[in-house]
Amino acid sequence: MASDPQMLANQRIVEDLASRLRRRQVVGSRQAALETLLVLRQVVSRARFSNVDQLVDVIRSVGRRLVDAQPKGRAHSFLYEYADFNHGSFITGTSEHSVGNTVRKVLHHIREEYHTATEGSTPAPAPTFSIAKFVSQGQPRKQQTVQKNDAAKVPLKENDPDDPDSFARTLKPVLMEAIQDVFDELETVYDNISKNAKDHIHSDEIILTLGKSKTVESFLKAAAHHRNYTVIVAETAPSFVFSSFHDHGLTRHFTRYGGREMAKSLSSAGISTFLVPDSSIYALMSRVNKVILGAHAILANGGMFATSGALLAATAARAYSTPVVVCAGQFKLTPLWNLYHEYGALDFGDPSSVLGFEEGDLVDKVDVVNPYYDYVQPELLDAFITNYGDHPPSSIYRLLKETYDDEDNEL
Amino acid sequence: MSEPSKDGPPTPLSSSQPSQKSMTKAERRELQERQRAAKAAQKQQQGQGQGQASSSASSRSKAQGAPQKKSESGRPRASSSAAPTSSRDVGGAARDGSGGIDSEGPKTRGLRIFSHFGLPKTSGHQVKGDIHPAIIRLGLQFSEFKICGANARCIAMLTAFKTVIQDYTTPAHNTLSRHLMTYLSPQISHLVAARPMSVTMGNAIRQLKLEISGSDIDLPEQDAKDALCHIIDNYIRDRIIIADEVIEDLAVKKIKDGDVVMTYARSSLVEKILIRAHALNKRFSVIVLDSRPLLEGKTLLRTLTSTTPPISCTYALLPALPSLIKEVSVVLVGAHSLHTNGSVYSRAGTAMVAMLAKEHSVPVMVCCETYKFSESIMLDAFGKNELAPLKFSPPEAPKPHSNLEVLDPLYDSTPPTCITAVVTEVGLIPPTSISSIPLALGKTSL
Amino acid sequence: MSDFEIFETYQRLLKNEELSTPLAAILALTEMIEQSRAGTMFELVKELKDGAEELNLKSPNPISLNAGCELFIEFITLFPHPSANFSELKTELIRQGQQYVVEALTYRKKIAELAFDFIKDDSVILTHSYSRVVMQTLLMAHRRKRISVFVTEARPRGLGIKTAEKLRAVGIPCSVVLDSAVAYAIDKVDFVLVGSEAVVESGGLINAVGSNQIAIIAKAANKPFYALAESYKFHRLFPLSQYDLPSHNPKLLSFTQPRPPGMSLKTQSNNASEVNPHQINQEQIAQNNPDVDYTRPDLISLVFSDVGSLTPEGVSQYLVGMFAG
Amino acid sequence: MAPKSSAGKEKLLGDEDEVLQAVILADSFNKRFRPLTTRKPRCLLPICNAPLLDWTFESLALAGVQEIFVICRSHAEQVKSTIAESRWSKPGSGIKIMPIMTAKETFSPGDAMRDIYTRGLVTGDFVLVMGDLVSNVKINEVVKAHKERRKTNKDAIMTMVVKESGSRHRTRPTGNSSVFVIDSETSECLHYEPVMGYPPTKVAGIPREILAEHPEVEIRNDLIDCSIDICSVEVPSLFQDNFDYLDIRRDFVHGVLTSDLLMKNIYCYVAKEGYAARVQDTKSYQSISKDILSRWTFPLVPDNNHPAGDVYEHRRGNKYIAKDGSVVLARTSRIGNNCLIGPSTQVSEDVQITSSVIGRNCVIGSGSIIDNSYIFDGTIIGAGCVVEHSIVGAGVEIRENSRVGKGCLVGDGVVIGPEAVLERFEKLSKKRETGDDGEQEDEEEDVDSEEEEIEANQEDSIKAQLGSDCNAIVWPREAPDEDEDEEGVENYKNQRFLRLGLAFSTPSTSFFFCATGDDASDLEFTDEGSLSSDEDSDSSDEDSDSDANFTTLPTSSATSLTLENSTIVAASDAVAESEFRAEVEQSLERAFAEGHSVDNAAVELKTLRMASNVPLSRVRESVVSAIVEKIQIVEGGGVPQRQEIAKVINRWGPLIDKIGGVDAVETVSILQTHCATSERLPLFAQILVALYQADIVEEVDMRRWHALPSSKGAGEEPGPRRDGMKKCWDVGAALLEQLSQQESDSDEDSEGDDDDGDDDEEEEDEEEELRRGPRRIEQLSIIK
């Protein structure tokens, strides 16, 4: 297999992305998603398969490799035998969840395309019916699930021995389209999120936001076209902000206080902006009408990972019962739970942005903690504004079911 | 509360002004100034060609023109502080300026909300009336944040007053008990101009007034002065020094082996408590949380780690709090002042620490001498707050311009619900019952 | 069919440690089908319903058992039956039933696998009463992680002690907590893990009495509260309150009238046996108290089931899918 | 690789137009890690459970390097094979790694560089790092900067990456740090001064010209030298040209900066972001492990991007536990903060592990205590053992109830105990079975011979301590003799500062600036001396406390102008100087004895001067004095004496001018000062005459000399010395009298005039140490 130059090529590009993920050279969930998609596209275009399962396996293996690149993405290996029953339970301080999500999404699309393609061509085999299935039919989108499972069981017409590639040939163009769709979604995500910003922000409102989230940024700017309002930006130390993605993060300039970047860009867009230190969030909250946050990943229970500081803001907001709104593209939907319900991310950065390396004597005596993300429980959130409509935290679960296939939750 | 800065060089000029009225006056001044600045900005509207910089610049000159006119004095400054100060004024003016830019609605309103924070203090502000050199020095130390923290400021002030009193001579046809206060008031207002008065100072001053007015007319002047100084000494000793010791004893009892103590920023009192606990070889570790603008935590960190053996410390910025709170066994924080409704006015950020601690049912102990009690109700820290001077905002932070304003509030108020106990020299008490302590109300004479 | 005694069958089946009540019920029903002489689907379903009813009446705590019956009967009614001869259909149904039970026996393992990830090394777990699936989960966790367990005594039946003994046997550090001491212990606990009698449509949980208060305490201390439930315990039921449970009857928590001392001890009230009217003994209390209570969904962090780890919303979605769908 | 794929790669990688090359010197060229490195090259020692080399690779990969040459010498085969097996040689690693086996007789980085040159490995600017680098600095940005600079200035041959750290940073090599003098604007490195723990470097000398030429300089003692150098192609060739360059810093950099011939400049890049440090000794091994565990190297941390590819779970308090679930932690075991536990390691009951690293497949017996120690793979530690501040090699077995004291190094495969007791700083290695001699690589012969000799002199007394079934040999506490004469960093005493187990801020690097060279300074000197002597008793704990009393060299960021001045005033390195004197004398001795030609002697002196950076005047001093001393004092003086003098002067006089730069005036004053104190005082006149006759000294010079105030002994405190000076001066006066009588008055005047003219420029050089200070300060204050 590996001898095949195509495979080798695939392996290489996958490895390349993997190592760049591991080195944190791919920056921002969207960026990661895009790159993953690029890789998948090439993989699919090169892959040789004679039935859908082979293809799925190829893609899964790629996905697994990429997710593995971020070690925290995986839990103990011996669980995987149950993957298909396992509706996702691992979390993760993985640097980028969007990688896994993208793969899942693509898999989902591929299956759909496959089914539409095979509609009629292969008579849907008689549905075997058992109580177990009956139970699991409780899930939405059962029809596909059923068919697919069977498809998996009965040997497919396509893989006929004399011309194994025929299947691939017929299916590939469709698949490419499918991937392209995902691509387009990512391309347009910001616009779609901000398209009805004006319905969420009203004149004279005071909005509090944290750090630098591209999504929130575009959202607020969009709102500014129709509304006159004020934004308070908390600096959110020491959050990283990668203001340039050039040569794939190799040169990454980060400022230690994301909020500053945000404030600059918002004010330059003509929004009256106040930059405040994190410490003053509580003091100012009593005057804030709405807290708008970006998400790093939206979790299956409707909670989310967001830049550290989000939890403080959200809790403070609750103290003044100020609504908390989250702007995030659906590629951030992650069919995973926050294990341990523990402190937000298990992802900790380097201390240098908290306590300078040059503070020589302190460095040796003091432990420095610098988490990237907070875990924000669903109870603290009021709404998610996504590129496909607005959702309450409670319906995220269903959303996930619709977006991904259950057996992909564990790649 | 905050007398806006009408600045010039610290060259003694003579136009005294009672502190009592300063409040209202301050506001009137600001109002005028805002209108002036707004006009300036509108002028900019016409000649919009050249960008923000010039606009804010000129509006700055206007804004500062105002105070100058009021206080006829040149502009040379203590060069050290000049740079930050002036640029800060830009902010101040620009804030109003942008108010002008679109006079209709939100921005002006958004701005007006914060306007009462008052223009930030500029250092080396103008001296009105004959101010005692000791006070002038103190004023500088205050405005430069050389002396910072409720206790430190109060003690510094009282000691300064001692010298003032000693150097004071009652004019003819006047009695010390009557005149001394009128002599002190400009001194006080000078300090207030340097930096808004802390509750502690207020209380101390009230006591002092009481004593002065109460001082015996027949007493020979020198004796009377000595008496006052003695009283001041006692005040410092009883209400602060001793009080602190008592509080240390009480608080240390609550730190047990294996505890993880979390504190925020730096309170002199908390620092002492931790050191003491360490001296009693309690095996505990400390988590120091910190945040801009002042980043006082690092100072604390140094003190704690310079002990032998160093106290094991963890250092993190405020946003990391959720990751740490789980393992904390007690939160110790200091306070700036304590209010009738039990809310604690303290370094900005304290409220959130307390809030999250409550979430995770971690006890929160506020260490605070009774003389920090203020007989007012504080609902949120928004109404009454103070801004850190711009010199504390790091170089890489964006410079304020018409749309962007940088606010560094110094305080916030923690609602009583988030506070488990207040450790005072009269014992551990729930925050709400502070008002029932006679000592706090200053019922007892010094 | 009168010769077939479903309840006995049920009892017999329950002898098997592994078999939980819903499964036992399902098996019982399958046997019933074998016995049944019903000629049409309609009759069959009718018989089964009766059988279920009988079980329901005879067994002390029918809730989970109902869940089983409900599932099976619903399944049968929904079962697509081409008008082939009926006996074939019956055998098919029987096969289905038995097959499912066999399959269902693996569910605990799956659930344990799921829950395993949520148990971090060195964690302290509070569990309530005795539950097979909880046991299995803990045992599995113990193999890889250092866990310690608090078990509530779970009056009146005191099953907590059984749990404690079993855990000690395999060397899991474990201590029994009075039901009344949960609030005291909760701060030491990392999360709560309970089994279930049934999971209802609201996403709420029905479990041995005490679960509710534990959940409330956990919420107050904001510790996660996890419930483990095999999917056959999903029960189409929407209790509005504790007293809306089928298990509730007016006798529970009734106030015994204080009688003037002089009056004769002979009354047919439930404390007949007692010598001194004012003395109260355990079983008397037990009788006067419920066996199960209902835990509101908003108190539950997650429900682990063989179909995945679900939010309470998720559970109700399944139920709706099954019965309303 | 398939062309298509490479295309795809291009797209993804977004490569820079040219490939970025790196050269790794994978050999330590020293023995600091013996005996751990007897059977394994240092670069393969694990740190945080991954071979150093892998960390280095990853660091480079992080910086976008695409082609790496690994220069390996000792155990080259091992290195080669490991690289071959590593994931780096798999497709998709995106990096090309080529091991280069260099000759066995490559004994220094310098040689390695020459080798690079001869092989012509590098094509363009390349990154030069050591095989023990751990870094997350974005080197590619440094390279950019370097290239930019090259565009304008062809002579910018090298950029050194240095990392700002406190002067007391744990990661700062105590015994082997350096002072950088950097131009604030251009960040050109103007001067480099190595700093040693022993003999303790007390003063840093900065050539005055630097301050003259550069308005603003930073003199920094707070920089960690990451030894990441961006070199341009010339660099290797430079090594080729100067055969005597051994160390890259002490010789090459120093050489390039000081040499007046090759006009090259070297720049510094003070890394603000990122982390970089070298595991160059056991001490930095410890501190870097700590830095890794406390995530300074992020994203290069065990739980995210572990070079060996293991997956670790990161827990609060920076505890890293292998994640594959193979680790067995007994319930009662206590893992402290900053610990790393490798896969399938077992930790039994009641074990306490604090800030240590445990390798793979280790077993820690119940009740043992592991503190600040680093235990490699597959080691078994019995019950009730105590291991502190030590490094324990792979496959070691420490039987129960043994105790390993601070700073011990236990080589691979050693077995000690039970009840073994290791003193502090003990070094053990495994007895060699006769069997493995065969597969010993030949290049290790020296090693083996050394081992043998060590084995030979094992006292049984020690062996007794090591427990019954011990297979170890104990290395001598005092370094073998040959190390003694290793001057510089490698000397044994200095090594002690580079050892694990020392409290990290030893006062050895304490500096002070003598205020304008008065006696106070000497006081300080002795003071320092006493200190360093008390260090000789390895009392690490005391050290840490005692350092309070010493001022460390301030960083120029904090340095006020006056301080900088005082630095220059301090510009005389007592130690180096005395050493140098001694050497000059020796070499001259030889020259005299073996009757070298003057030229040869001169060459020898030149090189000496190059080696230890001393001003020309020093050399002259020593030469003159040496020659003077050479002259035998003939009883009764008179003719025979004069002949004697003439003989010596004629034979050796020319040497004075051959040592580089003729400066007769100085010669005379030196002669004077020398005679003033030596018993050859009476000979002064005659020697002077002899010099005059040998045309080494012209009359003019003598006049100039005579005109000097200092010659009169001005500024000398009264005493024999002063009297001597005076005498000489009088003699000189007399001499001049005679000469002048033979001269016409007119031209004398004229000369007199231009003398005065010249005086001003030359005075600088002629000034004595003591008078320098104030004068320079003036000068500097003018500049500022």
Coordinates of C-alpha atoms in Angstrom, one line a residue, chain D residues 301-618:
Chain D
V301 CA 6.4 20.2 25.9
P302 CA 5.8 16.5 26.9
D303 CA 2.1 16.7 26.6
N304 CA 2.0 18.4 23.3
N305 CA 5.0 17.7 21.1
H306 CA 7.3 15.3 22.8
P307 CA 10.3 14.7 20.5
A308 CA 10.3 11.0 21.3
G309 CA 6.6 10.9 20.3
D310 CA 5.4 9.6 23.7
V311 CA 2.1 11.0 24.8
Y312 CA 1.9 12.5 28.3
E313 CA -1.0 13.7 30.3
H314 CA -0.4 17.1 31.8
R315 CA -1.8 17.6 35.2
R316 CA -1.9 20.7 37.3
G317 CA 1.3 21.4 39.0
N318 CA 3.1 20.3 35.8
K319 CA 2.9 16.7 36.5
Y320 CA 3.3 14.6 33.4
I321 CA 2.2 11.0 33.4
A322 CA 2.5 8.8 30.3
K323 CA -0.9 8.6 28.8
D324 CA -1.0 5.2 27.4
G325 CA -2.3 4.0 30.7
S326 CA 0.7 1.8 31.3
V327 CA 2.0 3.7 34.3
V328 CA 1.2 2.2 37.6
L329 CA 1.0 4.6 40.5
A330 CA 0.4 3.1 43.9
R331 CA -2.4 4.8 45.6
T332 CA -0.2 6.0 48.5
S333 CA 2.6 7.2 46.2
R334 CA 3.1 10.9 46.1
I335 CA 4.0 12.6 42.9
G336 CA 5.1 16.2 43.6
N337 CA 5.0 19.1 41.2
N338 CA 7.2 19.3 38.1
C339 CA 7.5 15.5 37.6
L340 CA 7.6 13.4 34.5
I341 CA 6.8 9.7 34.7
G342 CA 7.6 7.6 31.6
P343 CA 5.5 4.9 30.1
S344 CA 5.0 1.5 31.9
T345 CA 6.9 2.7 34.9
Q346 CA 5.8 1.4 38.3
V347 CA 5.7 3.5 41.4
S348 CA 5.1 1.5 44.5
E349 CA 3.5 2.4 47.8
D350 CA 4.7 5.5 49.8
V351 CA 7.1 6.6 47.2
Q352 CA 7.8 10.3 47.1
I353 CA 8.9 11.8 43.8
T354 CA 9.5 15.6 43.7
S355 CA 10.6 17.5 40.6
S356 CA 12.2 14.6 39.0
V357 CA 12.1 12.7 35.7
I358 CA 11.6 9.0 35.6
G359 CA 12.3 7.1 32.4
R360 CA 10.4 4.3 30.8
N361 CA 10.0 0.9 32.3
C362 CA 11.4 2.0 35.6
V363 CA 10.5 0.5 39.0
I364 CA 10.6 2.6 42.1
G365 CA 10.5 0.4 45.2
S366 CA 8.2 1.2 48.0
G367 CA 9.1 4.0 50.4
S368 CA 11.8 5.4 48.2
I369 CA 12.4 9.1 47.9
I370 CA 13.4 10.6 44.6
D371 CA 14.2 14.2 44.8
N372 CA 15.4 16.5 41.9
S373 CA 16.8 13.5 40.2
Y374 CA 16.8 12.2 36.6
I375 CA 16.4 8.5 36.1
F376 CA 16.8 7.0 32.7
D377 CA 14.9 4.1 31.1
G378 CA 14.7 0.7 32.7
T379 CA 16.2 1.5 36.0
I380 CA 15.2 -0.3 39.1
I381 CA 15.3 1.3 42.4
G382 CA 14.8 -0.9 45.4
A383 CA 12.7 -0.2 48.5
G384 CA 13.6 2.5 50.9
C385 CA 16.2 4.2 48.7
V386 CA 17.0 7.9 48.7
V387 CA 18.1 9.5 45.5
E388 CA 18.6 13.3 45.4
H389 CA 20.0 15.7 42.9
S390 CA 21.6 13.0 40.8
I391 CA 21.5 11.5 37.4
V392 CA 21.0 7.7 37.2
G393 CA 21.7 6.1 33.9
A394 CA 19.7 3.5 32.0
G395 CA 19.3 0.0 33.3
V396 CA 20.8 0.8 36.6
E397 CA 19.9 -1.2 39.6
I398 CA 20.0 0.4 43.0
R399 CA 19.2 -2.2 45.6
E400 CA 17.1 -1.5 48.6
N401 CA 18.0 1.0 51.3
S402 CA 20.7 2.6 49.3
R403 CA 21.4 6.3 49.4
V404 CA 22.6 8.4 46.5
G405 CA 24.0 11.7 47.6
K406 CA 23.7 15.0 45.8
G407 CA 25.3 15.4 42.4
C408 CA 26.1 11.8 41.8
L409 CA 26.3 10.4 38.2
V410 CA 25.6 6.7 37.9
G411 CA 26.5 5.2 34.6
D412 CA 24.4 2.8 32.6
G413 CA 24.0 -0.7 33.8
V414 CA 25.6 -0.1 37.2
V415 CA 24.4 -2.2 40.1
I416 CA 24.9 -1.0 43.6
G417 CA 23.5 -1.9 47.0
P418 CA 21.9 -3.1 49.1
E419 CA 22.7 -0.5 51.8
A420 CA 25.0 1.3 49.4
V421 CA 26.0 4.8 50.3
L422 CA 27.2 7.2 47.6
E423 CA 28.9 10.3 48.8
R424 CA 28.3 13.6 47.1
F425 CA 29.4 14.0 43.5
E426 CA 30.4 10.4 43.3
K427 CA 30.7 9.1 39.8
L428 CA 30.1 5.4 39.0
S429 CA 30.3 3.4 35.9
K430 CA 29.9 -0.2 35.1
K431 CA 32.9 -2.5 35.2
R432 CA 33.6 -3.5 31.6
E433 CA 33.1 -7.2 31.0
T434 CA 35.9 -8.5 28.9
G435 CA 33.3 -9.4 26.5
D436 CA 32.3 -6.0 25.3
D437 CA 35.8 -5.0 24.6
G438 CA 35.4 -6.5 21.1
E439 CA 32.5 -4.3 20.1
Q440 CA 34.0 -1.2 21.7
E441 CA 34.6 1.3 18.9
D442 CA 38.2 2.1 18.5
E443 CA 37.7 5.8 19.0
E444 CA 36.9 5.0 22.6
E445 CA 40.3 3.6 23.2
D446 CA 41.4 6.7 25.2
V447 CA 38.2 6.3 27.2
D448 CA 38.9 2.7 27.9
S449 CA 42.5 3.3 28.8
E450 CA 41.3 5.9 31.2
E451 CA 38.7 3.5 32.6
E452 CA 41.3 0.8 33.0
E453 CA 43.6 3.0 34.9
I454 CA 40.7 4.1 37.1
E455 CA 39.7 0.5 37.6
A456 CA 43.3 -0.2 38.5
N457 CA 43.3 2.1 41.4
Q458 CA 40.0 1.2 43.1
E459 CA 40.3 1.2 46.8
D460 CA 38.3 -1.5 48.4
S461 CA 37.2 1.0 51.1
I462 CA 34.9 2.6 48.6
K463 CA 33.8 -0.7 47.2
A464 CA 32.7 -1.7 50.6
Q465 CA 30.3 1.3 50.7
L466 CA 28.7 0.2 47.5
G467 CA 27.2 -2.9 48.8
S468 CA 27.9 -6.5 48.3
D469 CA 26.7 -7.2 44.8
C470 CA 28.0 -4.1 43.2
N471 CA 29.6 -4.1 39.7
A472 CA 30.6 -0.5 39.6
I473 CA 33.9 1.3 39.5
V474 CA 34.2 4.6 41.2
W475 CA 35.7 7.5 39.3
P476 CA 38.3 9.6 41.1
R477 CA 36.9 12.6 42.8
E478 CA 39.8 14.8 41.7
A479 CA 40.0 15.0 38.0
P480 CA 42.8 13.0 36.3
D481 CA 45.9 15.1 36.0
E482 CA 45.7 15.8 32.3
D483 CA 42.6 17.8 33.0
E484 CA 44.5 20.1 35.4
D485 CA 46.4 21.9 32.7
E486 CA 43.3 22.2 30.6
E487 CA 43.1 25.9 30.9
G488 CA 39.8 27.8 30.7
V489 CA 36.4 26.4 31.2
E490 CA 37.5 22.8 31.2
N491 CA 39.7 23.1 34.3
Y492 CA 38.6 20.8 37.0
K493 CA 37.8 23.5 39.6
N494 CA 35.6 25.4 37.2
Q495 CA 33.8 22.2 36.3
R496 CA 32.5 22.0 39.8
F497 CA 30.3 25.0 39.1
L498 CA 28.8 23.1 36.2
R499 CA 27.8 20.2 38.3
L500 CA 24.4 19.0 39.2
G501 CA 23.5 19.4 42.8
L502 CA 25.0 22.8 43.4
A503 CA 22.7 25.4 44.6
F504 CA 22.1 27.3 41.5
S505 CA 23.5 30.8 42.1
T506 CA 27.0 30.2 43.2
P507 CA 28.9 33.4 43.9
S508 CA 31.6 32.4 41.5
T509 CA 30.4 34.7 38.8
S510 CA 30.3 37.6 41.2
F511 CA 31.8 40.7 39.7
F512 CA 32.8 44.0 41.0
F513 CA 34.1 47.2 39.5
C514 CA 37.1 48.7 41.2
A515 CA 36.5 52.3 41.6
T516 CA 39.3 54.1 39.9
G517 CA 41.9 51.4 40.7
D518 CA 42.7 52.4 44.3
D519 CA 43.7 50.0 47.0
A520 CA 40.1 49.3 47.9
S521 CA 40.1 47.1 44.8
D522 CA 42.9 44.9 46.1
L523 CA 41.0 44.5 49.2
E524 CA 38.1 43.2 47.2
F525 CA 40.4 40.9 45.3
T526 CA 41.6 39.2 48.4
D527 CA 38.1 39.1 49.6
E528 CA 37.1 37.3 46.4
G529 CA 40.0 35.0 46.8
S530 CA 39.0 33.9 50.2
L531 CA 35.6 33.2 48.9
S532 CA 36.7 31.0 46.0
S533 CA 38.9 29.2 48.4
D534 CA 36.1 28.3 50.7
E535 CA 34.2 27.1 47.7
D536 CA 36.8 24.5 47.2
S537 CA 35.1 22.6 50.0
D538 CA 32.2 21.7 47.7
S539 CA 29.7 23.1 50.3
S540 CA 27.0 23.8 47.8
D541 CA 24.4 24.7 50.4
E542 CA 26.4 27.4 52.0
D543 CA 27.3 28.8 48.7
S544 CA 23.7 29.7 47.9
D545 CA 23.4 31.7 51.1
S546 CA 26.8 33.3 51.0
D547 CA 26.3 34.9 47.7
A548 CA 24.3 37.8 49.2
N549 CA 27.5 39.8 49.8
F550 CA 28.6 40.0 46.2
T551 CA 27.6 42.4 43.5
T552 CA 26.9 40.7 40.3
L553 CA 27.8 42.4 37.1
P554 CA 24.8 44.7 36.3
T555 CA 23.1 44.6 33.0
S556 CA 23.7 47.7 31.0
S557 CA 20.0 48.2 30.7
A558 CA 20.4 49.1 34.3
T559 CA 23.8 50.4 34.0
S560 CA 24.2 54.1 34.5
L561 CA 26.9 55.9 32.5
T562 CA 29.2 56.1 35.6
L563 CA 29.0 52.4 36.0
E564 CA 30.1 51.9 32.4
N565 CA 33.1 54.1 33.1
S566 CA 34.1 52.1 36.1
T567 CA 33.8 49.0 33.9
I568 CA 36.5 50.3 31.7
V569 CA 38.5 51.4 34.6
A570 CA 38.4 47.9 35.7
A571 CA 39.7 46.9 32.3
S572 CA 42.6 44.7 33.5
D573 CA 42.1 41.1 34.0
A574 CA 44.4 40.3 36.9
V575 CA 44.1 36.6 36.5
A576 CA 44.6 36.3 32.8
E577 CA 47.4 38.7 33.0
S578 CA 49.5 36.9 35.7
E579 CA 48.9 33.7 33.7
F580 CA 50.1 35.4 30.6
R581 CA 53.2 36.8 32.3
A582 CA 54.1 33.4 33.5
E583 CA 53.8 32.0 30.0
V584 CA 55.8 34.7 28.3
E585 CA 58.5 34.1 30.8
Q586 CA 58.5 30.4 30.2
S587 CA 58.6 30.9 26.4
L588 CA 61.4 33.4 26.7
E589 CA 63.2 31.0 29.0
R590 CA 63.0 28.4 26.4
A591 CA 64.0 30.9 23.7
F592 CA 67.0 31.9 25.7
A593 CA 68.0 28.4 26.6
E594 CA 67.5 26.8 23.3
G595 CA 68.7 29.9 21.5
H596 CA 65.8 30.4 19.2
S597 CA 65.9 33.0 16.4
V598 CA 64.4 36.3 17.5
D599 CA 61.7 35.9 14.8
N600 CA 60.6 32.5 16.1
A601 CA 60.4 33.8 19.6
A602 CA 58.4 36.8 18.4
V603 CA 55.9 34.5 16.6
E604 CA 55.5 32.5 19.7
L605 CA 54.8 35.6 21.7
K606 CA 52.3 36.8 19.2
T607 CA 50.3 33.7 19.4
L608 CA 50.4 33.8 23.1
R609 CA 49.1 37.3 23.0
M610 CA 46.3 36.2 20.7
A611 CA 45.3 33.4 22.9
S612 CA 45.0 35.5 26.1
N613 CA 43.8 38.9 25.1
V614 CA 46.3 41.3 26.6
P615 CA 47.4 44.7 25.3
L616 CA 50.7 45.0 23.5
S617 CA 52.2 47.0 26.3
R618 CA 51.8 43.9 28.6

